[in-house]
CSV table of C-alpha atoms and ligand atoms in Angstrom, one decimal:
chain,number,residue,atom,x,y,z
R,1,MET,CA,-24.8,-1.2,10.8
R,2,ARG,CA,-21.4,-0.3,12.1
R,3,ASP,CA,-20.9,2.8,10.1
R,4,ALA,CA,-20.1,6.5,10.3
R,5,GLU,CA,-20.4,9.8,8.4
R,6,VAL,CA,-17.9,12.5,9.3
R,7,LYS,CA,-17.7,16.1,8.0
R,8,ARG,CA,-14.9,18.3,9.1
R,9,LYS,CA,-14.3,21.8,7.8
R,10,THR,CA,-11.6,24.2,8.7
R,11,LYS,CA,-9.8,27.1,6.9
R,12,GLU,CA,-7.2,24.5,5.8
R,13,THR,CA,-9.4,21.5,4.7
R,14,ASP,CA,-12.9,20.4,3.9
R,15,ILE,CA,-13.4,16.7,4.4
R,16,GLU,CA,-16.3,14.3,3.9
R,17,ILE,CA,-16.0,10.6,4.9
R,18,SER,CA,-18.4,7.7,4.9
R,19,LEU,CA,-17.3,4.4,6.4
R,20,ASN,CA,-18.8,1.0,6.7
R,21,LEU,CA,-16.7,-1.4,8.9
R,22,ASP,CA,-18.5,-4.4,7.6
R,23,GLY,CA,-18.0,-3.7,3.9
R,24,THR,CA,-16.4,-5.5,1.0
R,25,GLY,CA,-13.4,-3.1,0.4
R,26,LYS,CA,-15.0,-0.8,-2.2
R,27,SER,CA,-13.7,2.8,-2.1
R,28,GLU,CA,-14.1,6.2,-3.7
R,29,ILE,CA,-11.1,8.3,-2.6
R,30,SER,CA,-10.2,11.8,-3.7
R,31,THR,CA,-7.7,13.8,-1.7
R,32,GLY,CA,-5.9,15.6,-4.4
R,33,ILE,CA,-2.7,13.7,-3.7
R,34,GLY,CA,-2.4,10.7,-6.1
R,35,PHE,CA,-0.1,8.5,-3.9
R,36,PHE,CA,-2.2,9.1,-0.8
R,37,ASP,CA,-5.3,8.1,-2.7
R,38,HIS,CA,-3.5,4.9,-3.7
R,39,MET,CA,-2.6,4.2,0.0
R,40,LEU,CA,-6.2,4.8,1.2
R,41,GLU,CA,-7.6,2.6,-1.5
R,42,GLY,CA,-5.3,-0.2,-0.4
R,43,PHE,CA,-6.4,0.4,3.2
R,44,ALA,CA,-10.1,0.1,2.3
R,45,LYS,CA,-9.5,-2.9,0.1
R,46,HIS,CA,-7.4,-5.0,2.5
R,47,GLY,CA,-9.4,-4.0,5.6
R,48,PHE,CA,-12.7,-4.9,3.8
R,49,PHE,CA,-14.0,-1.4,4.7
R,50,ASP,CA,-16.3,0.4,2.4
R,51,LEU,CA,-14.9,3.9,2.4
R,52,LYS,CA,-15.6,7.2,0.7
R,53,ILE,CA,-13.2,10.1,1.3
R,54,LYS,CA,-13.4,13.5,-0.4
R,55,VAL,CA,-10.9,16.1,0.6
R,56,LYS,CA,-10.4,19.6,-0.5
R,57,GLY,CA,-7.2,20.8,1.1
R,58,ASP,CA,-4.9,23.7,0.8
R,59,LEU,CA,-2.5,21.9,-1.5
R,60,TYR,CA,-1.1,25.3,-2.6
R,61,VAL,CA,0.7,25.4,0.8
R,62,ASP,CA,1.7,21.7,0.8
R,63,GLY,CA,0.2,18.3,1.6
R,64,HIS,CA,0.5,18.6,5.4
R,65,HIS,CA,-2.9,19.8,6.4
R,66,THR,CA,-4.7,17.5,3.8
R,67,VAL,CA,-2.9,14.3,5.1
R,68,GLU,CA,-3.1,15.1,8.8
R,69,ASP,CA,-6.7,16.2,8.8
R,70,THR,CA,-7.7,13.1,6.7
R,71,GLY,CA,-6.1,11.1,9.6
R,72,ILE,CA,-8.1,13.0,12.1
R,73,ALA,CA,-11.4,12.6,10.3
R,74,LEU,CA,-10.8,8.9,9.5
R,75,GLY,CA,-9.9,8.1,13.0
R,76,THR,CA,-13.0,9.9,14.1
R,77,ALA,CA,-15.1,7.8,11.7
R,78,PHE,CA,-13.6,4.6,13.2
R,79,LYS,CA,-14.3,5.8,16.7
R,80,GLU,CA,-18.0,6.5,15.8
R,81,ALA,CA,-18.4,3.3,13.8
R,82,VAL,CA,-17.1,0.9,16.5
R,83,GLY,CA,-19.6,2.4,19.0
R,84,ASP,CA,-19.5,0.7,22.4
R,85,LYS,CA,-17.2,-2.0,20.8
R,86,ALA,CA,-19.5,-4.8,22.0
R,87,GLY,CA,-18.5,-8.2,20.7
R,88,MET,CA,-15.4,-6.8,19.2
R,89,LYS,CA,-12.0,-8.7,19.2
R,90,ARG,CA,-10.4,-5.4,20.2
R,91,PHE,CA,-6.8,-6.4,19.4
R,92,GLY,CA,-5.4,-6.9,15.9
R,93,TYR,CA,-2.1,-7.4,14.3
R,94,PHE,CA,-0.5,-8.4,11.0
R,95,ILE,CA,3.0,-8.8,9.5
R,96,LEU,CA,2.7,-7.9,5.8
R,97,PRO,CA,5.3,-8.4,3.1
R,98,MET,CA,5.5,-6.4,0.0
R,99,ASP,CA,8.5,-7.4,-2.1
R,100,ASP,CA,11.5,-6.0,-0.1
R,101,ALA,CA,9.3,-4.5,2.6
R,102,LEU,CA,8.1,-6.3,5.7
R,103,MET,CA,5.8,-4.3,8.0
R,104,LEU,CA,4.4,-5.1,11.4
R,105,SER,CA,1.2,-3.4,12.6
R,106,SER,CA,-0.4,-4.0,16.0
R,107,VAL,CA,-3.5,-2.2,17.4
R,108,ASP,CA,-5.7,-2.1,20.5
R,109,PHE,CA,-9.0,-0.4,20.3
R,110,CYS,CA,-8.7,0.4,24.0
R,111,GLY,CA,-9.8,4.0,24.1
R,112,ARG,CA,-6.4,5.2,25.1
R,113,PRO,CA,-4.3,6.7,22.3
R,114,TYR,CA,-0.7,5.5,22.1
R,115,PHE,CA,1.5,5.8,19.0
R,116,ASN,CA,4.8,4.0,18.2
R,117,TYR,CA,6.2,4.6,14.7
R,118,ASP,CA,9.4,3.0,13.5
R,119,LEU,CA,9.7,3.5,9.7
R,120,LYS,CA,12.8,4.4,7.8
R,121,LEU,CA,11.8,6.0,4.6
R,122,PRO,CA,14.7,6.4,2.1
R,123,THR,CA,13.2,9.1,-0.1
R,124,ALA,CA,11.5,12.4,0.9
R,125,LYS,CA,8.8,12.1,-1.7
R,126,VAL,CA,6.9,9.4,-3.6
R,127,GLY,CA,5.1,11.0,-6.5
R,128,ASP,CA,3.7,14.2,-5.0
R,129,PHE,CA,3.4,12.8,-1.5
R,130,GLU,CA,5.9,13.9,1.2
R,131,THR,CA,6.8,10.8,2.9
R,132,GLU,CA,7.2,12.4,6.3
R,133,LEU,CA,3.4,13.0,6.3
R,134,ALA,CA,2.8,9.2,6.8
R,135,ARG,CA,3.7,9.7,10.4
R,136,GLU,CA,1.3,12.7,10.7
R,137,PHE,CA,-1.5,10.5,9.2
R,138,PHE,CA,-1.0,7.5,11.5
R,139,TYR,CA,-0.6,9.7,14.6
R,140,ALA,CA,-3.7,11.7,13.9
R,141,PHE,CA,-5.7,8.5,13.3
R,142,SER,CA,-4.5,6.9,16.5
R,143,TYR,CA,-5.4,9.7,18.8
R,144,SER,CA,-8.7,10.5,17.0
R,145,ALA,CA,-9.8,6.8,17.1
R,146,GLY,CA,-8.5,6.3,20.6
R,147,ILE,CA,-6.3,3.3,19.7
R,148,ASN,CA,-2.9,2.0,20.6
R,149,LEU,CA,-1.0,1.7,17.3
R,150,HIS,CA,2.4,0.2,16.7
R,151,LEU,CA,3.9,0.3,13.3
R,152,LYS,CA,7.3,-1.2,12.9
R,153,GLU,CA,9.3,-1.7,9.7
R,154,LEU,CA,11.1,-5.1,9.9
R,155,ASP,CA,12.7,-4.7,6.6
R,156,GLY,CA,12.5,-2.6,3.5
R,157,GLU,CA,14.4,-0.7,0.8
R,158,ASN,CA,11.8,0.9,-1.5
R,159,THR,CA,9.9,3.8,-0.1
R,160,HIS,CA,6.7,3.0,-2.1
R,161,HIS,CA,6.8,-0.6,-0.9
R,162,ILE,CA,7.5,0.4,2.7
R,163,LEU,CA,4.6,2.9,2.8
R,164,GLU,CA,2.2,0.6,1.0
R,165,ALA,CA,3.0,-2.2,3.3
R,166,ALA,CA,2.4,0.1,6.3
R,167,PHE,CA,-1.1,1.1,5.1
R,168,LYS,CA,-2.1,-2.5,4.2
R,169,ALA,CA,-0.6,-4.0,7.5
R,170,PHE,CA,-2.6,-1.3,9.4
R,171,ALA,CA,-5.7,-2.3,7.4
R,172,LYS,CA,-5.4,-5.9,8.2
R,173,ALA,CA,-4.8,-5.2,11.9
R,174,CYS,CA,-7.8,-2.9,12.0
R,175,ASP,CA,-9.9,-5.5,10.2
R,176,MET,CA,-9.0,-8.1,12.8
R,177,ALA,CA,-9.5,-5.8,15.8
R,178,THR,CA,-12.9,-4.6,14.7
R,179,SER,CA,-14.2,-8.1,13.8
R,180,ILE,CA,-16.9,-9.6,15.9
R,181,ASP,CA,-16.0,-12.7,17.9
R,182,GLU,CA,-19.2,-14.6,19.0
R,183,ARG,CA,-17.5,-15.6,22.2
R,184,VAL,CA,-17.2,-12.1,23.4
R,185,ASP,CA,-20.0,-11.3,25.8
R,186,GLY,CA,-20.4,-7.5,25.9
R,187,VAL,CA,-17.1,-5.7,25.9
R,188,LEU,CA,-13.7,-7.5,25.9
R,189,SER,CA,-12.2,-5.9,29.0
R,190,THR,CA,-11.9,-6.9,32.6
R,191,LYS,CA,-12.9,-3.3,33.5
R,192,GLY,CA,-16.2,-3.7,31.6
R,193,SER,CA,-15.7,-0.9,29.2
R,194,LEU,CA,-13.3,0.3,26.5
C,1,MN,MN1,1.7,0.6,-5.1
C-alpha cells in the first residue's frame, strides 16, 4: 500500500491526515474553512486519492496557520506515501478548464523543492477563505513533499473558478506523476535515485 498517516501538532494547529495514493477519490475533510474543504475534496476526487484531513487551527487569529500547516502536513504525507518512488512516472501535468478559468499545473517528484506560482486572483476572499493563502498552501506542499511545482493561470476571471481549477489541475498532475508505469525499472532517473 502506498499510504501515509501524518499527525502534526503545534501551538497554532493540530492536524491529522491519512492518505492512500491508490484510492478512488473518497474524502473526509474538516479544516474549519468551508471553501478550503471544498478545494481539498476536489483535490482528492480528481486525483483519485483517498484522503482524510482533520484540522483544528487557530481560526480566531485568521486562516493563515490552518492553510499553511495543512499544506506542510499534506506534502509530508505525499513524501511518505511515494516512498522510494520505484516504478513511478515522476512527472505529471494537466491543463484544466473550469468555465472562464484555464489552469496549467506541472510537477516533478524529483526530491528538490521548486515553486513557481502565477495566479491572479481578482478578489481577496472567497467565502471565509483569504485567497492569498492559496500560495501559502501550494508553497508549503511543494517544499514538504520535495516536488517541483509550477502553477500557471492561462486564463480566468472568477476567483472561485480560478482557485478550483488550480486545486484540480494540481490533483490531476499529482495523479499522473504518482502513477506506476510498468516500463519503469526501479527509479526513473539517470542518477538512480530521486
Ligand atoms: Mn466550486
